[in-house]
GROMACS .gro file of N, CA and C in nm:
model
  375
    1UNK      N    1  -0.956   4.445  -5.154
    1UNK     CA    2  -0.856   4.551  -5.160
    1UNK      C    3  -0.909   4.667  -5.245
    2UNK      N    4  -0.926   4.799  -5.186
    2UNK     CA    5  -0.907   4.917  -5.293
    2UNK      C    6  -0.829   4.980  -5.258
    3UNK      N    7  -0.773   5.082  -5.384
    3UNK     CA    8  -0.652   5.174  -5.383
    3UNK      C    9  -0.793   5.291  -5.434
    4UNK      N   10  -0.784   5.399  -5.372
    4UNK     CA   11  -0.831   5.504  -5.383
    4UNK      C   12  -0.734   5.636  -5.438
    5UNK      N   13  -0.731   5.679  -5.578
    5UNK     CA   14  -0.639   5.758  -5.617
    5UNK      C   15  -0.704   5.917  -5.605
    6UNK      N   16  -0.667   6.010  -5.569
    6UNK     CA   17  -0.673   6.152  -5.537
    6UNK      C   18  -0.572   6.271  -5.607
    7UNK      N   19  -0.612   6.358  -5.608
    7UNK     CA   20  -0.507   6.511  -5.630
    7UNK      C   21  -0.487   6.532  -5.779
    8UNK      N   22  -0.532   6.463  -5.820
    8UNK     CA   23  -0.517   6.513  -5.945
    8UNK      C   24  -0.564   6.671  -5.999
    9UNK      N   25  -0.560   6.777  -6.109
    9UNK     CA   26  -0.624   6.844  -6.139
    9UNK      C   27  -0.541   6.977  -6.276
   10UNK      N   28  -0.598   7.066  -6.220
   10UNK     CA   29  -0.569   7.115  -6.374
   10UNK      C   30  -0.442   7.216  -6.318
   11UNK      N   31  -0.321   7.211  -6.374
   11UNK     CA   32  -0.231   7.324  -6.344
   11UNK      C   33  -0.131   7.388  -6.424
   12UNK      N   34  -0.058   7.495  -6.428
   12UNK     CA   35   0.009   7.579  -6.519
   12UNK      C   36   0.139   7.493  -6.509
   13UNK      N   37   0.233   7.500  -6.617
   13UNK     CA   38   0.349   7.457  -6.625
   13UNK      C   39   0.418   7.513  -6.564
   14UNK      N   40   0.513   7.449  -6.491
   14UNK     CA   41   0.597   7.465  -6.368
   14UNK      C   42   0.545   7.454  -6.273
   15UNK      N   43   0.416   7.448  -6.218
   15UNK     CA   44   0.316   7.413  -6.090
   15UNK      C   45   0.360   7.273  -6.037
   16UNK      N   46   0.298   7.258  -5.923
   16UNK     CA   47   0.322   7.140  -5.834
   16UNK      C   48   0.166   7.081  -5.825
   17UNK      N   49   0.186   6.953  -5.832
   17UNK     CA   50   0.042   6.843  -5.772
   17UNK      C   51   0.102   6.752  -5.662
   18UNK      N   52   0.028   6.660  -5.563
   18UNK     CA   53   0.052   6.586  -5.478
   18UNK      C   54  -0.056   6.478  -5.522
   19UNK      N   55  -0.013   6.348  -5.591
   19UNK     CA   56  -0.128   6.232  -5.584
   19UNK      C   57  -0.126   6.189  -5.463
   20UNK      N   58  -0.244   6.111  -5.399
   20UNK     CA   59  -0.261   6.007  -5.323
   20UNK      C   60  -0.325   5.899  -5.332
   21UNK      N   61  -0.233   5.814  -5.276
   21UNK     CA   62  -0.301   5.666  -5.341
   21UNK      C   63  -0.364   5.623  -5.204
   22UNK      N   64  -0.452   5.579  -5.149
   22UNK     CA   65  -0.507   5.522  -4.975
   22UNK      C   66  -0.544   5.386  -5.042
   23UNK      N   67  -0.474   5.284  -4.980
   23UNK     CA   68  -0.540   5.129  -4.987
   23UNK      C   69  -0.576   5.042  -4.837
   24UNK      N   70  -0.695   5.006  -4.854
   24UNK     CA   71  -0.775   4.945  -4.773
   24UNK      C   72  -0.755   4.816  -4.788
   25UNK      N   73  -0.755   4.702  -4.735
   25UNK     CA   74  -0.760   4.566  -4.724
   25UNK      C   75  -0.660   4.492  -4.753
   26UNK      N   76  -0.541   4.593  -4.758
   26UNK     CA   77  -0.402   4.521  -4.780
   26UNK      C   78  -0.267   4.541  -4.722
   27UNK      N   79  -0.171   4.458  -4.691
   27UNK     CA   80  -0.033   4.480  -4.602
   27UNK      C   81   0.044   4.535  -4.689
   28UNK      N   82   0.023   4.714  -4.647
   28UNK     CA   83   0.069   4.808  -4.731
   28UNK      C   84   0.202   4.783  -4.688
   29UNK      N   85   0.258   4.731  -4.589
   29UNK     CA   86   0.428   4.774  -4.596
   29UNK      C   87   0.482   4.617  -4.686
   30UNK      N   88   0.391   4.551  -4.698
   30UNK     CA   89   0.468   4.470  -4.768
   30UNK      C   90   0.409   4.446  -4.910
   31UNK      N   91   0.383   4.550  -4.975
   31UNK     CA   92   0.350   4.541  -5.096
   31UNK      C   93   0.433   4.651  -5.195
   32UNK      N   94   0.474   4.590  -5.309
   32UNK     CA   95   0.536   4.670  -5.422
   32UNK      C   96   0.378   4.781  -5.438
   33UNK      N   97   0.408   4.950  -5.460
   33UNK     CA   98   0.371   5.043  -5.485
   33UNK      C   99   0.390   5.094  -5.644
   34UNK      N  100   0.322   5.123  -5.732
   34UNK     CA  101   0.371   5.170  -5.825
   34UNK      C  102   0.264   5.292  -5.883
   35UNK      N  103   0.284   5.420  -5.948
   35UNK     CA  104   0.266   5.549  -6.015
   35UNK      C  105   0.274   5.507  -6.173
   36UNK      N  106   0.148   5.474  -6.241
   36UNK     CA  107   0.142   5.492  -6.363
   36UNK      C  108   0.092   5.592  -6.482
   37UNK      N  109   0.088   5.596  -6.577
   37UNK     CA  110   0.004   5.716  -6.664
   37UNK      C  111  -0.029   5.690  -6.800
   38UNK      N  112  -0.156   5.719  -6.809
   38UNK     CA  113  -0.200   5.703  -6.925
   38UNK      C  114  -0.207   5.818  -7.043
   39UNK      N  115  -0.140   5.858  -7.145
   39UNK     CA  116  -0.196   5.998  -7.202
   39UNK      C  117  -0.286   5.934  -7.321
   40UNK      N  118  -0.340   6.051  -7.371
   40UNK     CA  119  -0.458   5.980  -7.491
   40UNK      C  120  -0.388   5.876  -7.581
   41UNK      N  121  -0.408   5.800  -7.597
   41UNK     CA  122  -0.373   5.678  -7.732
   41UNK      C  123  -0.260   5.657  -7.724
   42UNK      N  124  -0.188   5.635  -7.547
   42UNK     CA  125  -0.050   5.538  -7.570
   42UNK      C  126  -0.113   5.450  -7.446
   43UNK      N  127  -0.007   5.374  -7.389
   43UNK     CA  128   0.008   5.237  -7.349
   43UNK      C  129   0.028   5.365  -7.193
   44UNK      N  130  -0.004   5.252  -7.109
   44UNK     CA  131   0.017   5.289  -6.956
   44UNK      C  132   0.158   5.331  -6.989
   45UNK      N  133   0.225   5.388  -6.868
   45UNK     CA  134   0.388   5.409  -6.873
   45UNK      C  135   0.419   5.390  -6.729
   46UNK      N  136   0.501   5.331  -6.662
   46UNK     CA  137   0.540   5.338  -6.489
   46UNK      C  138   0.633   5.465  -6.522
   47UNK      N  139   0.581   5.559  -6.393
   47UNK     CA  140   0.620   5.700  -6.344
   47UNK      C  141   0.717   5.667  -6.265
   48UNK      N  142   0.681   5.607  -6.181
   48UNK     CA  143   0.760   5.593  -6.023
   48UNK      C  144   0.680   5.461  -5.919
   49UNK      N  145   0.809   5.369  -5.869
   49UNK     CA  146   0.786   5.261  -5.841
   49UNK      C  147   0.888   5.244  -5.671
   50UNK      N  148   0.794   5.206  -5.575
   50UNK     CA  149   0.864   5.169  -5.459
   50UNK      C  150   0.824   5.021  -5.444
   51UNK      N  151   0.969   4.932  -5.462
   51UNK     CA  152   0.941   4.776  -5.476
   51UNK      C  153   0.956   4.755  -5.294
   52UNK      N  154   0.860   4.624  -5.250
   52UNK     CA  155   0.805   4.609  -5.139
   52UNK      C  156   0.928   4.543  -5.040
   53UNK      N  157   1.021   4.534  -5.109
   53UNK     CA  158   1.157   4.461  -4.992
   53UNK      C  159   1.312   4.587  -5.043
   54UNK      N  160   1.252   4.677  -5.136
   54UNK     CA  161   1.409   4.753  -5.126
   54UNK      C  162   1.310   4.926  -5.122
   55UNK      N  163   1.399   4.981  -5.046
   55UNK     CA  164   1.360   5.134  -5.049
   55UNK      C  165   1.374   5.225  -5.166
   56UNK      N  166   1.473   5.192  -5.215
   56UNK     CA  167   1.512   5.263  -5.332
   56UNK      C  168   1.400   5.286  -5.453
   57UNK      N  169   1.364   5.362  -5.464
   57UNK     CA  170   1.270   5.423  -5.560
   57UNK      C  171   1.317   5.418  -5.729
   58UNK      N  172   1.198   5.358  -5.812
   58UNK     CA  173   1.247   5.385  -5.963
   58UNK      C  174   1.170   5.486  -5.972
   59UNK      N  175   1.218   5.604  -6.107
   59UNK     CA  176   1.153   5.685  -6.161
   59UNK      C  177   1.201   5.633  -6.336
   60UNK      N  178   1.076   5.693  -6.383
   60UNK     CA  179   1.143   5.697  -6.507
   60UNK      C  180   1.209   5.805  -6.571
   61UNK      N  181   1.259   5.816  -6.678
   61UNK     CA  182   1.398   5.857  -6.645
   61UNK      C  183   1.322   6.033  -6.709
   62UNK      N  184   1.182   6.062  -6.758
   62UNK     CA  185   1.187   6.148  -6.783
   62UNK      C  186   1.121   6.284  -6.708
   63UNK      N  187   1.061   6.213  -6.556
   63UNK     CA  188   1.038   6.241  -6.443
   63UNK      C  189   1.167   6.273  -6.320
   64UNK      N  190   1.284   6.173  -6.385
   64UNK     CA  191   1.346   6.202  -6.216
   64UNK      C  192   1.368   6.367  -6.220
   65UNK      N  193   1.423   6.361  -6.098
   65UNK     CA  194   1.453   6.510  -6.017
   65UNK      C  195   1.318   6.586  -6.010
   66UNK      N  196   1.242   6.565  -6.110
   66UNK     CA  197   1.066   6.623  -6.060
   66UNK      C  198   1.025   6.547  -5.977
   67UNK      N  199   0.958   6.401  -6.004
   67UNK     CA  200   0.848   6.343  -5.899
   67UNK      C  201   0.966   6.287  -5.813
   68UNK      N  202   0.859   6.318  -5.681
   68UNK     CA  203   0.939   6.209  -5.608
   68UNK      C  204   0.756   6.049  -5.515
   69UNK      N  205   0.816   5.928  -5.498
   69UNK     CA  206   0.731   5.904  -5.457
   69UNK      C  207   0.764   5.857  -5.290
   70UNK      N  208   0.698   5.863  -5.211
   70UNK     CA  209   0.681   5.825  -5.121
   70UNK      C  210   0.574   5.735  -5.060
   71UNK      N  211   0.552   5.676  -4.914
   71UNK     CA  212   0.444   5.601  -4.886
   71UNK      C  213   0.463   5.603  -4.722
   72UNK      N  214   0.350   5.587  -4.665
   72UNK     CA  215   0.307   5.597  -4.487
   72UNK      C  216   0.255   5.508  -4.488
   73UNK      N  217   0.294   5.440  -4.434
   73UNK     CA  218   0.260   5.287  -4.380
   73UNK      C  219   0.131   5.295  -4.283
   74UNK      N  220   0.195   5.410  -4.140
   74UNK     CA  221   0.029   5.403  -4.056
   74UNK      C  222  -0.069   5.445  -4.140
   75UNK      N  223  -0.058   5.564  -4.258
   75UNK     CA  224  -0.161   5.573  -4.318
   75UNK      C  225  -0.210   5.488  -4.439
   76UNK      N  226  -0.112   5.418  -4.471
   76UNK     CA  227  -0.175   5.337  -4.561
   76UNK      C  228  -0.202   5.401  -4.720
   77UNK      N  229  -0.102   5.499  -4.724
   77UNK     CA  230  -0.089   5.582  -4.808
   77UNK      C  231   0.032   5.571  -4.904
   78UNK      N  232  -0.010   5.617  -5.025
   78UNK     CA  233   0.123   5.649  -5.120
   78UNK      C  234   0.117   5.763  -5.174
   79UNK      N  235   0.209   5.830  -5.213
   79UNK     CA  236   0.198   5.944  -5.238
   79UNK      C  237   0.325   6.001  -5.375
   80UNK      N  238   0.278   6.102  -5.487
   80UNK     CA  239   0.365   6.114  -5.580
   80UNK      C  240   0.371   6.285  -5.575
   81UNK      N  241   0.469   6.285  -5.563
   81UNK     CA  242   0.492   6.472  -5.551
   81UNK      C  243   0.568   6.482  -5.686
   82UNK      N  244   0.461   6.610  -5.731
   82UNK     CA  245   0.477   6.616  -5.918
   82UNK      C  246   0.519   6.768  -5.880
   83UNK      N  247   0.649   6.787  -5.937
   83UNK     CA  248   0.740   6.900  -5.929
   83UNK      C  249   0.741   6.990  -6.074
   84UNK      N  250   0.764   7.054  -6.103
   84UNK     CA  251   0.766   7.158  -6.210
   84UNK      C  252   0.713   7.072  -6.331
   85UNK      N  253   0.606   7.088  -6.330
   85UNK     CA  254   0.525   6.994  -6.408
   85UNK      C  255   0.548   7.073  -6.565
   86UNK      N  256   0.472   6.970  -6.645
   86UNK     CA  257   0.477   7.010  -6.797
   86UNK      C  258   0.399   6.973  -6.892
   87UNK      N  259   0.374   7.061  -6.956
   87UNK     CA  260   0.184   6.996  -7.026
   87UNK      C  261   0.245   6.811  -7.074
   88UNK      N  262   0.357   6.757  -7.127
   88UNK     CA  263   0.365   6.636  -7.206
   88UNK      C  264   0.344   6.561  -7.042
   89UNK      N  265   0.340   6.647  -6.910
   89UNK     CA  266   0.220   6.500  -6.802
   89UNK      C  267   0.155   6.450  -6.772
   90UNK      N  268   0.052   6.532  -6.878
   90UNK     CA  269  -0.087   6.562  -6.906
   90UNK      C  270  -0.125   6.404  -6.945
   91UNK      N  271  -0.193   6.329  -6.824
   91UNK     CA  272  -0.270   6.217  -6.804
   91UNK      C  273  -0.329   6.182  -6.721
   92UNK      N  274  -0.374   6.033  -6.760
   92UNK     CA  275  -0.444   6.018  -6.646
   92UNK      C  276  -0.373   5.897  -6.515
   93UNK      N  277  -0.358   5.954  -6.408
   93UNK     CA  278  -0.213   5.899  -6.320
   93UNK      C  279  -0.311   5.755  -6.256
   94UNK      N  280  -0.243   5.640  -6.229
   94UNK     CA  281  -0.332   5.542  -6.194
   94UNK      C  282  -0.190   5.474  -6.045
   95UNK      N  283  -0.258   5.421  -5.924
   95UNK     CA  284  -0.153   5.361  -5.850
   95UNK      C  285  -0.215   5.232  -5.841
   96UNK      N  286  -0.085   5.147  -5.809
   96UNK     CA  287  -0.112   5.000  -5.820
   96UNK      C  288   0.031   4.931  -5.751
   97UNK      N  289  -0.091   4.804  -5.671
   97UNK     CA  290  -0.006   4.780  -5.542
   97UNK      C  291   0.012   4.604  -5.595
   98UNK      N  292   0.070   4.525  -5.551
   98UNK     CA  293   0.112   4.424  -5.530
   98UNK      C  294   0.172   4.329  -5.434
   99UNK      N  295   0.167   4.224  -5.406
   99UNK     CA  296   0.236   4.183  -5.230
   99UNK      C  297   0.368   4.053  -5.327
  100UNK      N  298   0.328   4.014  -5.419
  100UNK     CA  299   0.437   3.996  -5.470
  100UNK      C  300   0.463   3.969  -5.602
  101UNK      N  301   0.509   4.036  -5.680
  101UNK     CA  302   0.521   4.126  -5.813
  101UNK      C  303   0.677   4.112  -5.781
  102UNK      N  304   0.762   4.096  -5.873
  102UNK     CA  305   0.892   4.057  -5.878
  102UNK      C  306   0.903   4.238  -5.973
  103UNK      N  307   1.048   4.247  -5.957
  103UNK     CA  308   1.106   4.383  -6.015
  103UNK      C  309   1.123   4.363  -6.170
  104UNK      N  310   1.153   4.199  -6.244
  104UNK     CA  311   1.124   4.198  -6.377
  104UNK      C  312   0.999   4.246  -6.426
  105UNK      N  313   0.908   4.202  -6.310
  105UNK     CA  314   0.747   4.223  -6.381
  105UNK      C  315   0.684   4.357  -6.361
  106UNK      N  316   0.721   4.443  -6.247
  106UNK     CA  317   0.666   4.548  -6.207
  106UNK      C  318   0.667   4.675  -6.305
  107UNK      N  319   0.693   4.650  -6.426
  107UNK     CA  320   0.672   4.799  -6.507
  107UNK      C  321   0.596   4.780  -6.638
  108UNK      N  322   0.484   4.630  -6.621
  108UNK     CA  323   0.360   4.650  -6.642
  108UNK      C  324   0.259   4.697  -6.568
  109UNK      N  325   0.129   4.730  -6.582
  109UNK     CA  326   0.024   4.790  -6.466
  109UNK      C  327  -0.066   4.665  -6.499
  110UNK      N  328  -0.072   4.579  -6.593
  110UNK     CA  329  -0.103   4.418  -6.576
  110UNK      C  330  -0.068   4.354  -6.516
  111UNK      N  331   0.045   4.345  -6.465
  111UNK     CA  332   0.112   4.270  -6.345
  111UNK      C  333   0.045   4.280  -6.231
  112UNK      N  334   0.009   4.393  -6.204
  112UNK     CA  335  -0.005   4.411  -6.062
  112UNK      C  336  -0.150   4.391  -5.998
  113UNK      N  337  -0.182   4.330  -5.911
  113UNK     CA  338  -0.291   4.318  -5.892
  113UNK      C  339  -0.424   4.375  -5.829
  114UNK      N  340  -0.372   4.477  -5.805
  114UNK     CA  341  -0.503   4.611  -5.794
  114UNK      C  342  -0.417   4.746  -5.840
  115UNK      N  343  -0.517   4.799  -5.871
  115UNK     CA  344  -0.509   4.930  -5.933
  115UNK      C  345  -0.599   4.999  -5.901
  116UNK      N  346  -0.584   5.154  -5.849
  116UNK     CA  347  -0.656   5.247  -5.837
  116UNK      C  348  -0.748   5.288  -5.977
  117UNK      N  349  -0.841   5.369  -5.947
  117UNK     CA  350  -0.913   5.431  -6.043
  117UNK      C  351  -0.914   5.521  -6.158
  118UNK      N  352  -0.793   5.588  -6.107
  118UNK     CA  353  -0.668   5.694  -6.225
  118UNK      C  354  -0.746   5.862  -6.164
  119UNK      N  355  -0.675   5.888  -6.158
  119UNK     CA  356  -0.681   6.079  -6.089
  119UNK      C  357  -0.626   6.135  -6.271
  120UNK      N  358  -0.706   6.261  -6.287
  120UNK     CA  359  -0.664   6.286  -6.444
  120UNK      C  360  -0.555   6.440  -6.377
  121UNK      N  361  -0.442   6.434  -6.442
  121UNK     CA  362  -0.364   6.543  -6.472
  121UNK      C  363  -0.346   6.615  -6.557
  122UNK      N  364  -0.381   6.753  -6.581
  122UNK     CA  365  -0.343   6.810  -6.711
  122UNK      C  366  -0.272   6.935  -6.689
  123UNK      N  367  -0.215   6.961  -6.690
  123UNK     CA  368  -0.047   7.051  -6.770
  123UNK      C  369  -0.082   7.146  -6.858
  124UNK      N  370  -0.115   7.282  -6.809
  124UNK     CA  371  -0.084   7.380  -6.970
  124UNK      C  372  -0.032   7.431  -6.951
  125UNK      N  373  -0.002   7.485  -7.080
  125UNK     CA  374   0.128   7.539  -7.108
  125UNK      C  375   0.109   7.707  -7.103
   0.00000   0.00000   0.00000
């Protein structure tokens, strides 16, 4: 299995990014999806999470109404649309898939059993 993460890059506050996550060797419609981030010297954080048997999307709570995430099944894609961005998003974004990862466990990025490579985001102000 790889998750190939994309789109990351450098943009002004209030700008828009589009990540993409592409995973190869795995039954993307039946796998929990998840959007994580690293900023310098904290702990991963889950952004935004599509669990693999309910549609309903988590965000965390200091993202909603900005990101939204989505995923394409024929493509085998996930995708995080970063809306009026703000330098404190400034990290490095990592996606990570699972086929079965329970919703207690899914808002570690240890849990899950592949993870992309991390796309870096940075935000100025």
């Amino acid at each position: 299995v790889q998750l190939q993460a994309s789109g990351g890059g450098l943009v002004q506050a209030g700008g828009s990014l589009r990540l993409s996550c592409a995973a190869s060797g795995l039954t993307f419609s039946g796998a929990t999806m998840g959007w994580f981030r690293q900023a310098p010297g904290k702990e991963h954080e889950l952004v935004a999470r599509l669990l693999r048997y309910n549609s309903n999307p988590y965000y965390a709570e200091d993202v909603k109404g900005r990101f939204t995430i989505s995923k394409d099944n024929a493509k085998n894609t996930v995708y995080l649309q970063m809306n009026s961005l703000k330098p404190e998003d400034t990290a490095v974004y990592y996606c990570a898939a699972d086929s079965r990862i329970t919703w207690s466990s899914s808002s570690l990025i240890s849990n899950y059993g592949y993870r992309g490579q991390g796309t870096q985001v940075t935000v100025s102000s």
